[in-house]
CSV table of C-alpha atoms in Angstrom, one decimal:
chain,number,residue,atom,x,y,z
A,1,UNK,CA,29.7,10.1,0.3
A,2,UNK,CA,26.5,9.7,-1.4
A,3,UNK,CA,23.5,8.9,0.3
A,4,UNK,CA,20.3,10.0,2.3
A,5,UNK,CA,20.6,11.3,5.7
A,6,UNK,CA,17.5,12.0,8.2
A,7,UNK,CA,17.7,13.9,11.3
A,8,UNK,CA,17.1,13.8,14.2
A,9,UNK,CA,17.5,10.1,14.8
A,10,UNK,CA,15.3,10.0,17.9
A,11,UNK,CA,12.8,12.8,18.4
A,12,UNK,CA,10.3,13.1,21.2
A,13,UNK,CA,7.2,15.3,21.0
A,14,UNK,CA,4.7,16.5,23.4
A,15,UNK,CA,0.7,16.0,22.5
A,16,UNK,CA,-0.4,19.1,20.3
A,17,UNK,CA,3.3,20.2,19.0
A,18,UNK,CA,4.2,20.4,15.5
A,19,UNK,CA,7.6,18.6,14.7
A,20,UNK,CA,9.5,18.7,11.3
A,21,UNK,CA,11.8,15.7,10.3
A,22,UNK,CA,14.7,16.3,7.8
A,23,UNK,CA,15.7,14.6,4.9
A,24,UNK,CA,18.6,15.1,2.6
A,25,UNK,CA,19.9,13.4,-0.4
A,26,UNK,CA,22.9,13.7,-2.7
A,27,UNK,CA,22.4,11.1,-4.9
A,28,UNK,CA,21.0,13.4,-7.7
A,29,UNK,CA,17.8,11.7,-7.3
A,30,UNK,CA,14.5,13.3,-8.8
A,31,UNK,CA,11.8,11.5,-6.6
A,32,UNK,CA,11.5,11.4,-2.8
A,33,UNK,CA,9.4,10.0,-0.6
A,34,UNK,CA,8.1,9.6,3.1
A,35,UNK,CA,6.9,6.2,4.7
A,36,UNK,CA,5.5,5.4,8.2
A,37,UNK,CA,6.2,1.9,9.6
A,38,UNK,CA,4.6,0.7,12.9
A,39,UNK,CA,5.9,-2.2,15.0
A,40,UNK,CA,5.4,-5.7,13.0
A,41,UNK,CA,3.9,-3.6,9.9
A,42,UNK,CA,5.3,-2.7,6.5
A,43,UNK,CA,5.9,0.5,5.1
A,44,UNK,CA,2.9,3.0,4.4
A,45,UNK,CA,3.5,5.8,1.9
A,46,UNK,CA,2.7,9.4,3.5
A,47,UNK,CA,3.7,11.7,0.7
A,48,UNK,CA,6.2,11.4,-2.4
A,49,UNK,CA,7.5,14.1,-4.7
A,50,UNK,CA,8.5,13.5,-8.2
A,51,UNK,CA,10.0,17.0,-8.9
A,52,UNK,CA,10.7,20.0,-7.1
A,53,UNK,CA,7.8,22.2,-6.2
A,54,UNK,CA,5.6,19.2,-6.6
A,55,UNK,CA,4.3,16.5,-4.4
A,56,UNK,CA,1.4,14.1,-4.1
A,57,UNK,CA,-0.4,12.5,-1.1
A,58,UNK,CA,0.3,8.8,-0.3
A,59,UNK,CA,-2.1,6.8,1.3
A,60,UNK,CA,-1.8,8.0,4.9
A,61,UNK,CA,-1.1,11.9,4.3
A,62,UNK,CA,-3.7,13.3,6.9
A,63,UNK,CA,-1.8,15.1,9.9
A,64,UNK,CA,1.2,15.5,7.6
A,65,UNK,CA,2.8,18.1,5.5
A,66,UNK,CA,5.7,18.1,3.2
A,67,UNK,CA,7.6,20.8,0.9
A,68,UNK,CA,10.1,20.1,-1.8
A,69,UNK,CA,11.8,23.5,-2.5
A,70,UNK,CA,15.3,22.0,-3.3
A,71,UNK,CA,16.1,18.8,-5.2
A,72,UNK,CA,18.2,17.6,-2.2
A,73,UNK,CA,15.5,18.1,0.5
A,74,UNK,CA,12.0,16.9,1.4
A,75,UNK,CA,11.1,17.8,5.0
A,76,UNK,CA,8.1,16.2,6.8
A,77,UNK,CA,6.1,17.9,9.4
A,78,UNK,CA,4.1,15.8,11.8
A,79,UNK,CA,1.3,18.2,13.0
A,80,UNK,CA,-0.9,17.9,15.9
A,81,UNK,CA,-3.8,16.8,13.8
A,82,UNK,CA,-2.0,13.4,13.5
A,83,UNK,CA,-3.7,11.3,15.9
A,84,UNK,CA,-1.1,8.5,16.5
A,85,UNK,CA,2.2,10.0,15.4
A,86,UNK,CA,4.4,7.6,17.3
A,87,UNK,CA,6.4,5.5,14.7
A,88,UNK,CA,9.6,4.9,12.7
A,89,UNK,CA,9.8,7.4,9.8
A,90,UNK,CA,11.8,6.7,6.7
A,91,UNK,CA,12.8,8.7,4.2
A,92,UNK,CA,13.6,7.1,0.4
A,93,UNK,CA,14.8,8.6,-2.9
A,94,UNK,CA,15.0,7.4,-6.4
A,95,UNK,CA,15.4,8.5,-10.0
A,96,UNK,CA,11.8,9.0,-11.5
A,97,UNK,CA,12.2,7.5,-14.8
A,98,UNK,CA,10.6,4.0,-15.0
A,99,UNK,CA,10.4,2.2,-12.0
A,100,UNK,CA,13.7,2.7,-10.4
A,101,UNK,CA,15.1,1.4,-7.1
A,102,UNK,CA,14.3,3.4,-4.0
A,103,UNK,CA,17.0,3.8,-1.5
A,104,UNK,CA,16.2,4.3,2.4
A,105,UNK,CA,17.7,6.8,4.7
A,106,UNK,CA,18.5,5.5,8.4
A,107,UNK,CA,15.2,6.8,9.7
A,108,UNK,CA,13.7,8.8,12.5
A,109,UNK,CA,12.0,7.3,15.6
A,110,UNK,CA,9.3,9.7,16.8
A,111,UNK,CA,7.5,9.3,20.2
A,112,UNK,CA,4.9,11.2,21.5
A,113,UNK,CA,5.0,11.7,25.2
B,1,UNK,CA,-7.9,-8.8,0.1
B,2,UNK,CA,-4.6,-6.7,0.3
B,3,UNK,CA,-2.6,-5.4,-2.4
B,4,UNK,CA,0.5,-7.1,-1.4
B,5,UNK,CA,0.4,-10.0,1.1
B,6,UNK,CA,3.2,-11.8,3.1
B,7,UNK,CA,3.3,-14.1,5.7
B,8,UNK,CA,4.5,-12.4,8.8
B,9,UNK,CA,6.5,-15.4,9.9
B,10,UNK,CA,8.5,-16.2,12.0
B,11,UNK,CA,10.2,-18.5,9.2
B,12,UNK,CA,12.9,-20.6,10.9
B,13,UNK,CA,15.5,-22.4,8.8
B,14,UNK,CA,18.8,-24.3,10.1
B,15,UNK,CA,21.9,-22.8,8.9
B,16,UNK,CA,22.9,-24.0,5.5
B,17,UNK,CA,19.3,-24.4,4.5
B,18,UNK,CA,17.5,-22.9,1.8
B,19,UNK,CA,14.9,-20.3,3.0
B,20,UNK,CA,12.0,-19.5,0.6
B,21,UNK,CA,10.2,-16.2,1.3
B,22,UNK,CA,6.8,-15.8,-0.7
B,23,UNK,CA,4.7,-12.5,-1.7
B,24,UNK,CA,1.5,-12.5,-3.4
B,25,UNK,CA,-0.2,-9.4,-5.1
B,26,UNK,CA,-3.6,-8.6,-6.3
B,27,UNK,CA,-3.2,-6.2,-9.4
B,28,UNK,CA,-2.5,-8.0,-12.7
B,29,UNK,CA,-1.2,-4.6,-13.8
B,30,UNK,CA,1.9,-5.1,-11.2
B,31,UNK,CA,5.3,-4.6,-13.2
B,32,UNK,CA,8.1,-4.5,-10.8
B,33,UNK,CA,9.0,-6.1,-7.5
B,34,UNK,CA,11.4,-5.1,-5.0
B,35,UNK,CA,13.0,-7.2,-2.0
B,36,UNK,CA,14.4,-5.4,0.8
B,37,UNK,CA,16.0,-6.8,4.0
B,38,UNK,CA,15.5,-5.0,7.3
B,39,UNK,CA,17.4,-5.7,10.3
B,40,UNK,CA,15.6,-4.8,13.6
B,41,UNK,CA,15.8,-0.9,14.3
B,42,UNK,CA,17.4,-0.4,10.9
B,43,UNK,CA,16.2,1.0,7.6
B,44,UNK,CA,15.4,-1.5,4.8
B,45,UNK,CA,18.3,-2.3,2.3
B,46,UNK,CA,17.6,-3.3,-1.3
B,47,UNK,CA,18.4,-7.3,-1.6
B,48,UNK,CA,17.1,-7.4,-5.3
B,49,UNK,CA,14.7,-6.1,-8.1
B,50,UNK,CA,12.8,-8.2,-10.8
B,51,UNK,CA,10.4,-7.1,-13.7
B,52,UNK,CA,10.4,-10.2,-15.6
B,53,UNK,CA,8.8,-13.5,-15.5
B,54,UNK,CA,11.3,-16.3,-14.5
B,55,UNK,CA,14.2,-16.4,-12.3
B,56,UNK,CA,16.8,-13.7,-11.4
B,57,UNK,CA,19.9,-15.0,-9.6
B,58,UNK,CA,22.5,-12.7,-7.6
B,59,UNK,CA,24.9,-14.5,-5.4
B,60,UNK,CA,22.8,-16.8,-2.7
B,61,UNK,CA,19.6,-14.9,-3.7
B,62,UNK,CA,17.2,-15.9,-6.3
B,63,UNK,CA,14.0,-14.0,-7.2
B,64,UNK,CA,11.1,-15.7,-8.8
B,65,UNK,CA,8.3,-13.9,-10.7
B,66,UNK,CA,5.2,-15.7,-11.8
B,67,UNK,CA,2.9,-12.8,-13.3
B,68,UNK,CA,0.2,-15.6,-14.2
B,69,UNK,CA,-0.3,-16.8,-10.7
B,70,UNK,CA,0.4,-13.4,-9.3
B,71,UNK,CA,3.2,-14.3,-6.8
B,72,UNK,CA,7.1,-13.3,-6.2
B,73,UNK,CA,9.5,-15.4,-4.2
B,74,UNK,CA,12.8,-14.7,-2.7
B,75,UNK,CA,15.1,-17.7,-2.4
B,76,UNK,CA,18.2,-17.7,0.0
B,77,UNK,CA,20.5,-20.5,-0.5
B,78,UNK,CA,23.0,-21.5,2.2
B,79,UNK,CA,21.1,-19.3,4.7
B,80,UNK,CA,23.7,-17.8,7.5
B,81,UNK,CA,22.7,-16.4,10.8
B,82,UNK,CA,23.4,-13.0,9.5
B,83,UNK,CA,20.4,-13.4,7.1
B,84,UNK,CA,18.2,-13.3,10.1
B,85,UNK,CA,16.0,-10.1,9.4
B,86,UNK,CA,12.5,-9.1,8.1
B,87,UNK,CA,12.1,-9.3,4.5
B,88,UNK,CA,9.9,-6.9,2.7
B,89,UNK,CA,8.3,-7.2,-0.7
B,90,UNK,CA,7.4,-4.1,-2.7
B,91,UNK,CA,5.2,-4.0,-5.6
B,92,UNK,CA,5.6,-1.0,-8.3
B,93,UNK,CA,2.8,-0.4,-11.1
B,94,UNK,CA,3.4,1.0,-14.4
B,95,UNK,CA,2.3,4.4,-14.5
B,96,UNK,CA,2.1,4.5,-10.7
B,97,UNK,CA,4.5,7.3,-10.3
B,98,UNK,CA,7.3,5.1,-9.1
B,99,UNK,CA,5.3,4.5,-6.0
B,100,UNK,CA,5.7,1.2,-4.0
B,101,UNK,CA,3.4,-0.6,-2.3
B,102,UNK,CA,4.9,-3.0,0.6
B,103,UNK,CA,3.7,-6.2,2.2
B,104,UNK,CA,4.1,-6.1,5.9
B,105,UNK,CA,7.3,-8.4,5.8
B,106,UNK,CA,8.3,-11.9,6.7
B,107,UNK,CA,10.6,-12.5,9.7
B,108,UNK,CA,13.3,-14.9,8.9
B,109,UNK,CA,15.2,-16.8,11.8
B,110,UNK,CA,18.4,-18.6,10.8
B,111,UNK,CA,19.2,-21.0,13.5
B,112,UNK,CA,22.5,-22.7,14.3
C-alpha cells in the first residue's frame, strides 16, 4: 500500500528532552512537510523539503530540526529549546512541481509531562 | 489581517441541507486552494482543490473561487451526519515552493 506513515502515534516527553518523530512515504513524492496543530487551530508549517539534502524553515521553525537524507524519510526532532511542544504533529508529502496536492500522514500526538 | 481566514463556527445545518463554508485570503497572488476535511483526532484528508475562477464540482461537493473578491467557498449538498468535521482551507502561492497556508478551520455539525 502506498502512503505516509508516522511513528509513534503517541509520544510522551519529559521537559528538557529531545525527541524525534518519524515520517516515511512510499509515494515517490519529492517534497515533504512538517506541520504543528494546536487545539482549535489550523496547521502551522514548521519545516519543508523539496528535494533530498535540502530543507527550508517554515513559519515556526524555532526549537525544531529536520534532516532529509533519503527521499522517503523526513524526521523531525523537537528539541528542549521548543518552549511549548505539546501538540499534534502532521507530516505531509507532495510532488514538487507546480502546486501539487499535499497528502497527510496519520499524525503524532506529543505530550510534554 | 491573517493570510487565510475562516469562521471557526460551529456551523450547524440540518441533515439534507446545503452547507456553505467560506474562506477569505489577503494576497492577490494566491493561485491555488485546497479544502481538507478533518475528523476529531485524525489527520486532514483532501476534499477538493481549485485553481481557476468559477465553480468546480465533485459529487456532493462544489468549490467556488472568486479571485477578484478574494474568497473561496465549499458547498456540501445533501449534508449527512458523516460530514460533521472541521474543514480546513489551504492556500498555495505561485513560486511559493508548494507551501500551503491554512486557515484555522470551520467546524461543521450536521444535525438529524
